[in-house]
Short mmCIF file of C-alpha atoms in Angstrom, two decimals:
data_model
loop_
_atom_site.label_atom_id
_atom_site.label_comp_id
_atom_site.label_asym_id
_atom_site.label_seq_id
_atom_site.Cartn_x
_atom_site.Cartn_y
_atom_site.Cartn_z
CA MET A 490 2.34 -20.64 -9.14
CA ARG A 491 -0.56 -21.20 -6.76
CA MET A 492 -0.95 -18.07 -4.64
CA ILE A 493 -3.04 -16.89 -1.75
CA VAL A 494 -3.26 -13.10 -1.55
CA THR A 495 -4.77 -11.64 1.61
CA GLY A 496 -6.33 -8.20 1.26
CA GLY A 497 -6.66 -8.73 -2.47
CA ALA A 498 -9.66 -6.41 -2.78
CA GLY A 499 -7.73 -3.49 -1.31
CA PHE A 500 -5.82 -0.86 -3.23
CA ILE A 501 -2.43 -2.58 -3.55
CA GLY A 502 -3.85 -6.07 -3.23
CA SER A 503 -6.29 -5.70 -6.12
CA ARG A 504 -3.53 -4.49 -8.44
CA LEU A 505 -1.33 -7.39 -7.33
CA VAL A 506 -4.12 -9.92 -7.85
CA ARG A 507 -4.87 -8.54 -11.30
CA ARG A 508 -1.22 -8.69 -12.35
CA ALA A 509 -0.74 -12.20 -10.97
CA VAL A 510 -3.83 -13.48 -12.79
CA GLU A 511 -2.63 -11.86 -16.02
CA LEU A 512 0.69 -13.71 -15.64
CA GLY A 513 -1.14 -17.03 -15.34
CA HIS A 514 -0.77 -17.65 -11.61
CA GLU A 515 -3.65 -19.38 -9.81
CA VAL A 516 -4.86 -16.86 -7.23
CA LEU A 517 -7.12 -17.22 -4.21
CA ASN A 518 -8.06 -13.75 -2.97
CA ILE A 519 -8.95 -13.68 0.74
CA ASP A 520 -10.46 -10.38 1.88
CA ALA A 521 -12.71 -9.41 4.78
CA LEU A 522 -14.33 -6.79 2.52
CA THR A 523 -14.13 -3.94 5.02
CA TYR A 524 -14.79 -0.30 4.12
CA ALA A 525 -11.38 -0.08 2.40
CA ALA A 526 -12.09 -2.93 -0.02
CA SER A 527 -13.29 -2.30 -3.54
CA VAL A 528 -14.78 -5.42 -5.08
CA SER A 529 -15.32 -3.47 -8.31
CA SER A 530 -11.54 -3.46 -8.73
CA VAL A 531 -11.52 -7.23 -9.19
CA TRP A 532 -15.10 -8.17 -10.11
CA ASP A 533 -14.27 -8.86 -13.77
CA LEU A 534 -11.65 -11.42 -12.72
CA GLU A 535 -14.46 -13.72 -11.56
CA GLU A 536 -14.69 -14.92 -15.15
CA MET A 537 -11.08 -16.11 -15.07
CA PRO A 538 -10.52 -19.82 -14.32
CA ASN A 539 -7.36 -19.05 -12.30
CA TYR A 540 -9.01 -16.64 -9.84
CA ARG A 541 -11.36 -16.92 -6.87
CA LEU A 542 -12.45 -14.42 -4.20
CA GLU A 543 -13.19 -15.76 -0.72
CA PRO A 544 -14.70 -13.25 1.75
CA ALA A 545 -13.09 -14.17 5.08
CA ASP A 546 -11.37 -12.72 8.14
CA ILE A 547 -7.69 -13.62 8.50
CA THR A 548 -8.08 -13.81 12.29
CA ASP A 549 -10.35 -16.86 11.93
CA ARG A 550 -7.93 -19.80 12.21
CA ALA A 551 -10.42 -22.50 11.25
CA ILE A 552 -11.35 -20.73 8.01
CA MET A 553 -7.71 -19.94 7.20
CA ASP A 554 -6.72 -23.59 7.73
CA ARG A 555 -9.50 -24.73 5.43
CA LEU A 556 -8.70 -22.25 2.67
CA ILE A 557 -4.96 -22.93 2.81
CA ALA A 558 -5.53 -26.70 2.72
CA ASP A 559 -7.99 -26.43 -0.17
CA HIS A 560 -5.85 -24.11 -2.30
CA ARG A 561 -2.46 -25.76 -1.53
CA PRO A 562 -0.48 -22.57 -2.19
CA ASP A 563 3.13 -22.25 -3.25
CA ALA A 564 3.08 -18.79 -1.68
CA ILE A 565 0.99 -16.72 0.71
CA LEU A 566 1.29 -13.00 0.04
CA HIS A 567 0.03 -11.17 3.11
CA LEU A 568 -1.31 -7.69 2.37
CA ALA A 569 -4.45 -7.66 4.52
CA ALA A 570 -4.14 -4.83 7.04
CA GLU A 571 -5.82 -1.85 8.60
CA SER A 572 -3.71 0.91 7.10
CA HIS A 573 -5.05 4.42 7.75
CA VAL A 574 -2.98 6.20 10.39
CA ASP A 575 -5.73 8.58 11.51
CA ARG A 576 -8.12 5.70 12.07
CA SER A 577 -5.45 3.91 14.11
CA ILE A 578 -5.21 6.92 16.42
CA GLU A 579 -8.97 7.01 16.90
CA GLY A 580 -9.43 3.24 17.32
CA PRO A 581 -6.23 1.21 17.72
CA GLY A 582 -7.96 -2.01 18.78
CA VAL A 583 -8.95 -3.15 15.30
CA PHE A 584 -5.41 -2.44 14.09
CA ALA A 585 -3.94 -4.67 16.79
CA GLN A 586 -6.46 -7.38 15.98
CA THR A 587 -5.91 -7.40 12.22
CA ASN A 588 -2.26 -6.42 11.86
CA MET A 589 -0.92 -8.41 14.80
CA MET A 590 -3.30 -11.27 15.52
CA GLY A 591 -4.23 -11.66 11.87
CA THR A 592 -0.57 -12.06 10.95
CA PHE A 593 -0.06 -14.52 13.83
CA THR A 594 -3.06 -16.57 12.69
CA LEU A 595 -1.84 -16.70 9.10
CA LEU A 596 1.68 -17.65 10.17
CA GLU A 597 0.39 -20.52 12.26
CA GLY A 598 -1.86 -21.68 9.45
CA ALA A 599 1.01 -21.43 6.98
CA ARG A 600 3.38 -23.28 9.30
CA ALA A 601 0.93 -26.12 9.86
CA TYR A 602 0.33 -26.48 6.11
CA TRP A 603 4.06 -26.25 5.29
CA THR A 604 4.88 -28.88 7.90
CA ARG A 605 2.22 -31.29 6.63
CA ALA A 606 3.55 -30.81 3.09
CA GLY A 607 7.02 -31.91 4.17
CA GLN A 608 8.50 -28.42 4.54
CA PRO A 609 9.06 -27.75 0.81
CA ASP A 610 11.96 -25.37 0.11
CA ASP A 611 10.05 -23.46 -2.55
CA PHE A 612 7.15 -22.39 -0.30
CA ARG A 613 7.06 -18.69 0.64
CA PHE A 614 5.23 -16.60 3.22
CA TYR A 615 5.56 -12.99 2.06
CA GLN A 616 4.90 -10.13 4.49
CA VAL A 617 4.12 -6.90 2.60
CA SER A 618 4.96 -4.11 5.03
CA THR A 619 5.57 -0.37 5.13
CA ASP A 620 8.43 2.07 5.62
CA GLU A 621 6.47 3.58 8.52
CA VAL A 622 7.76 0.83 10.82
CA PHE A 623 11.10 2.66 10.82
CA GLY A 624 9.64 5.82 12.31
CA ALA A 625 10.76 9.30 11.27
CA LEU A 626 13.95 10.37 9.53
CA GLY A 627 15.83 13.57 10.17
CA PRO A 628 16.58 15.99 7.35
CA GLU A 629 19.19 13.63 5.86
CA GLY A 630 19.51 9.95 5.05
CA ARG A 631 17.21 7.16 3.90
CA PHE A 632 15.75 3.99 5.37
CA THR A 633 17.76 0.86 4.63
CA GLU A 634 16.91 -2.74 5.36
CA THR A 635 18.99 -2.54 8.56
CA THR A 636 17.35 0.63 9.92
CA ALA A 637 16.08 0.04 13.45
CA TYR A 638 12.33 -0.13 13.96
CA ARG A 639 10.90 2.93 15.75
CA PRO A 640 7.16 3.06 14.95
CA ASN A 641 5.32 6.15 16.17
CA SER A 642 1.63 5.42 15.48
CA PRO A 643 -0.67 2.54 16.39
CA TYR A 644 -0.75 1.64 12.69
CA SER A 645 3.02 1.45 12.26
CA ALA A 646 3.47 -0.25 15.64
CA THR A 647 1.05 -3.02 14.74
CA LYS A 648 2.66 -3.47 11.32
CA ALA A 649 6.06 -3.65 13.03
CA ALA A 650 4.71 -6.31 15.38
CA GLY A 651 3.59 -8.33 12.37
CA ASP A 652 7.05 -8.01 10.83
CA HIS A 653 8.66 -9.25 14.03
CA LEU A 654 6.34 -12.26 14.13
CA VAL A 655 7.28 -13.14 10.56
CA ARG A 656 10.98 -12.94 11.34
CA ALA A 657 10.53 -15.02 14.51
CA TRP A 658 8.62 -17.76 12.66
CA HIS A 659 11.52 -17.95 10.21
CA GLN A 660 14.21 -18.01 12.89
CA THR A 661 12.36 -20.37 15.24
CA TYR A 662 10.50 -22.72 12.92
CA GLY A 663 12.40 -22.31 9.65
CA LEU A 664 9.32 -21.07 7.78
CA PRO A 665 10.54 -19.65 4.43
CA VAL A 666 9.61 -15.98 4.59
CA LEU A 667 10.16 -12.75 2.69
CA THR A 668 9.44 -9.18 3.82
CA SER A 669 9.35 -5.90 1.94
CA HIS A 670 8.87 -2.31 3.05
CA ALA A 671 7.43 0.14 0.53
CA SER A 672 7.17 3.89 0.49
CA ASN A 673 3.82 5.69 0.10
CA ASN A 674 1.73 4.19 -2.70
CA TYR A 675 -0.51 6.12 -5.05
CA GLY A 676 -2.39 5.44 -8.26
CA PRO A 677 -5.85 4.81 -9.74
CA GLY A 678 -8.45 3.34 -7.40
CA GLN A 679 -6.98 4.40 -4.06
CA HIS A 680 -9.48 5.07 -1.26
CA PRO A 681 -10.29 8.81 -1.04
CA GLU A 682 -9.22 8.95 2.61
CA LYS A 683 -5.57 8.80 1.46
CA PHE A 684 -3.44 11.88 0.82
CA ILE A 685 -3.40 12.21 -2.98
CA PRO A 686 -7.02 11.17 -3.68
CA LYS A 687 -8.14 13.34 -0.76
CA ILE A 688 -6.55 16.36 -2.44
CA LEU A 689 -8.03 15.47 -5.83
CA SER A 690 -11.55 14.72 -4.57
CA ARG A 691 -11.68 17.88 -2.44
CA ALA A 692 -10.33 20.08 -5.24
CA ILE A 693 -12.70 18.64 -7.85
CA ALA A 694 -15.61 19.22 -5.48
CA GLY A 695 -14.45 22.77 -4.72
CA GLU A 696 -14.02 21.98 -1.03
CA ALA A 697 -11.26 22.90 1.43
CA ILE A 698 -8.13 20.76 1.07
CA PRO A 699 -6.80 20.01 4.57
CA VAL A 700 -3.02 19.83 5.02
CA TYR A 701 -1.63 18.90 8.41
CA GLY A 702 0.45 21.57 10.15
CA SER A 703 2.80 23.49 7.88
CA GLY A 704 2.82 20.72 5.29
CA ALA A 705 6.61 20.48 5.58
CA GLN A 706 6.42 16.74 6.26
CA SER A 707 8.16 14.85 3.48
CA ARG A 708 7.08 11.56 1.89
CA ASP A 709 8.60 9.17 -0.64
CA TRP A 710 6.11 8.07 -3.33
CA ILE A 711 5.80 5.00 -5.57
CA HIS A 712 3.18 4.13 -8.16
CA VAL A 713 1.16 1.11 -7.08
CA ASP A 714 1.94 -0.81 -10.28
CA ASP A 715 5.68 -0.36 -9.69
CA HIS A 716 5.17 -1.68 -6.16
CA VAL A 717 3.28 -4.71 -7.49
CA ASP A 718 6.04 -5.49 -9.99
CA ALA A 719 8.59 -5.25 -7.19
CA ILE A 720 6.58 -7.63 -4.98
CA LEU A 721 6.46 -10.24 -7.72
CA THR A 722 10.18 -9.78 -8.35
CA VAL A 723 10.96 -10.37 -4.67
CA LEU A 724 8.64 -13.38 -4.60
CA GLU A 725 10.36 -14.97 -7.57
CA ALA A 726 13.98 -14.13 -6.83
CA GLY A 727 14.33 -12.78 -3.27
CA ARG A 728 16.49 -14.63 -0.76
CA VAL A 729 14.60 -16.46 1.97
CA GLY A 730 14.60 -14.60 5.28
CA GLU A 731 15.61 -11.30 3.68
CA CYS A 732 13.92 -7.90 3.71
CA TYR A 733 13.77 -5.60 0.68
CA ASN A 734 12.96 -1.90 0.60
CA ILE A 735 10.79 -0.80 -2.33
CA GLY A 736 10.79 2.83 -3.40
CA ALA A 737 10.99 5.01 -6.49
CA GLY A 738 13.12 7.87 -5.13
CA CYS A 739 10.27 10.39 -5.42
CA GLU A 740 10.42 12.46 -2.23
CA PHE A 741 8.41 15.65 -1.84
CA ARG A 742 6.99 17.77 0.96
CA ASN A 743 3.24 17.37 1.47
CA ILE A 744 2.51 21.04 0.81
CA ASP A 745 4.54 21.01 -2.41
CA LEU A 746 2.76 17.94 -3.67
CA ALA A 747 -0.64 19.42 -2.80
CA ARG A 748 0.13 22.61 -4.69
CA ALA A 749 1.53 20.72 -7.67
CA LEU A 750 -1.61 18.58 -7.89
CA CYS A 751 -3.79 21.70 -7.75
CA ARG A 752 -1.83 23.27 -10.59
CA LEU A 753 -2.04 20.10 -12.66
CA LEU A 754 -5.80 19.96 -12.07
CA GLN A 755 -6.03 23.56 -13.29
CA THR A 756 -4.66 22.38 -16.67
CA ARG A 757 -7.14 19.49 -16.78
CA ARG A 758 -10.22 21.28 -15.44
CA PRO A 759 -9.69 25.06 -15.48
CA SER A 760 -11.27 27.02 -12.63
CA HIS A 761 -11.72 30.80 -12.25
CA THR A 762 -10.53 30.43 -8.66
CA PRO A 763 -7.15 28.64 -8.44
CA TYR A 764 -7.43 25.27 -6.73
CA THR A 765 -4.43 26.20 -4.61
CA ASP A 766 -6.69 28.69 -2.82
CA LEU A 767 -8.57 25.71 -1.37
CA ILE A 768 -5.53 24.48 0.59
CA THR A 769 -6.20 24.90 4.32
CA HIS A 770 -3.70 24.20 7.07
CA VAL A 771 -5.22 22.23 9.95
CA GLU A 772 -3.93 21.12 13.34
CA ASP A 773 -1.21 18.51 13.01
CA ARG A 774 -2.03 14.97 14.07
CA PRO A 775 -0.38 13.37 17.12
CA GLY A 776 2.93 11.62 16.50
CA HIS A 777 3.11 12.77 12.88
CA ASP A 778 6.38 11.47 11.38
CA PHE A 779 8.34 14.28 9.75
CA ARG A 780 10.09 12.49 6.91
CA TYR A 781 10.24 9.14 5.10
CA ALA A 782 12.70 8.21 2.35
CA ILE A 783 13.57 4.77 1.00
CA ASP A 784 16.94 3.43 -0.09
CA ALA A 785 15.95 0.82 -2.68
CA SER A 786 19.48 -0.02 -3.81
CA LYS A 787 19.32 -3.59 -2.48
CA ILE A 788 16.39 -4.71 -4.63
CA THR A 789 17.96 -2.98 -7.62
CA SER A 790 21.43 -4.44 -7.22
CA GLU A 791 20.37 -7.95 -6.16
CA LEU A 792 17.19 -8.49 -8.17
CA GLY A 793 17.46 -5.96 -10.99
CA TRP A 794 14.16 -4.22 -10.25
CA THR A 795 13.69 -0.53 -11.12
CA PRO A 796 10.49 1.58 -11.19
CA ARG A 797 8.85 2.45 -14.50
CA TYR A 798 6.86 5.52 -13.46
CA THR A 799 8.19 8.98 -12.80
CA LEU A 800 6.08 10.83 -10.24
CA GLU A 801 4.99 13.32 -12.91
CA ALA A 802 3.72 10.57 -15.22
CA GLY A 803 2.10 8.64 -12.40
CA LEU A 804 0.28 11.66 -10.98
CA ALA A 805 -1.01 12.68 -14.41
CA GLN A 806 -2.35 9.17 -14.99
CA THR A 807 -3.87 9.07 -11.50
CA MET A 808 -5.54 12.45 -11.87
CA ASP A 809 -7.07 11.50 -15.21
CA TRP A 810 -8.46 8.32 -13.63
CA TYR A 811 -10.12 10.22 -10.77
CA LEU A 812 -11.58 12.75 -13.19
CA THR A 813 -13.19 10.00 -15.27
CA HIS A 814 -14.28 7.84 -12.33
CA SER A 815 -15.97 10.43 -10.14
CA ALA A 816 -18.97 8.16 -9.52
CA TRP A 817 -16.64 5.64 -7.84
CA TRP A 818 -15.07 7.95 -5.30
CA THR A 819 -18.15 10.08 -4.68
CA SER A 820 -20.10 6.95 -3.74
CA ILE A 821 -17.36 6.04 -1.25
CA LEU A 822 -17.38 9.54 0.24
CA GLU A 823 -21.14 9.44 0.60
CA ARG A 824 -20.82 6.14 2.44
CA ASP A 825 -17.89 7.14 4.59
CA ASN A 826 -17.58 10.91 4.90
CA ARG A 827 -15.40 11.25 7.98
CA ASP A 828 -13.23 14.34 7.64
CA VAL A 829 -9.82 12.75 8.14
CA MET A 830 -6.67 12.80 6.11
CA GLY A 831 -4.06 10.17 5.47
CA GLY A 832 -0.82 10.60 5.72
CA GLY A 833 1.11 6.85 -18.38
CA ALA A 834 2.85 9.99 -19.60
CA ALA A 835 2.61 13.45 -18.16
CA ALA A 836 0.62 15.69 -20.42
CA GLY A 837 2.27 18.64 -22.07
CA GLY A 838 5.67 17.95 -20.55
CA TRP A 839 4.41 18.96 -17.08
CA THR A 840 6.79 18.35 -14.18
CA LEU A 841 6.54 18.79 -10.44
CA ARG A 842 9.22 21.42 -10.62
CA ASP A 843 6.90 23.50 -12.83
CA SER A 844 4.67 24.01 -9.81
CA GLY A 845 7.10 26.64 -8.58
CA GLU A 846 6.86 25.21 -5.05
CA VAL A 847 9.37 22.36 -5.09
CA ALA A 848 12.98 23.03 -4.27
CA ALA A 849 15.47 21.60 -6.75
#
């Protein structure tokens, strides 16, 4: 398949690009190379004949038209986005520009290309979205594909707007689209502004680990490689016009996950002072959603996808990666040291429940 992946130098995008290239797909990676990009995650792919990186802004229609026409894709997988909630609160304009206008620009470019090509049935425009568009859950229940949108942050509102544009271009123009909503991703190579790498980098450095409010907010977690596999499954077998929720059923409170990571780090890099002592509760952020949880039964029942990673195995693998790649994340922190926080096999049989902080 000939693919265009936007945001393919980002955390999820780079893992998707790498997997697609490994499977033999011909991939054009379009990325604006903002602070969140990591070219080192894909630099070795430059030697592959079925891969090319094109630094470009998805809001530039002329460039998008040229790249789409040159590559002649069978599918456009749209992952390019501003994604950090705290940054969206501080500066929502860039989020509106990228997540809304960027999606609009790509849709129009895709529609023009698809129309010129005779509207082939096998073309796909794939919007990779987030569960945050649904807003906050109460203490019970899970997000389904029919949950109403109720975004509460500039980030989630602009992602929701992009989703609505994608649906409208399908309903109005017949553009063959797919959409998926994933729970919180984690794994090797994630930017240290995000929740799990923020905890790890702060703990390793012996610095205070900030946790918003009481830390009772609950999140559903999925390993990035499981998410990538699910995206490719939806691309290959998903029904046109449908949405699919992607999650691994790994829901934990923020404070419990922070403590569990600190205890796991203690087994990897023992410290005289417990890492849990570094946890510091800070003022909660505005509009902080209390709980997310994904019902992924549709993708499982219709497409046969299931996650491979348990949270215990995924966190152990992720921690080991950050311990052995400290030069990578310390260089990022030196470049961008704003004090904000984002919302394999486990060694020795360790489990989250062993932390003593997670309710059964």
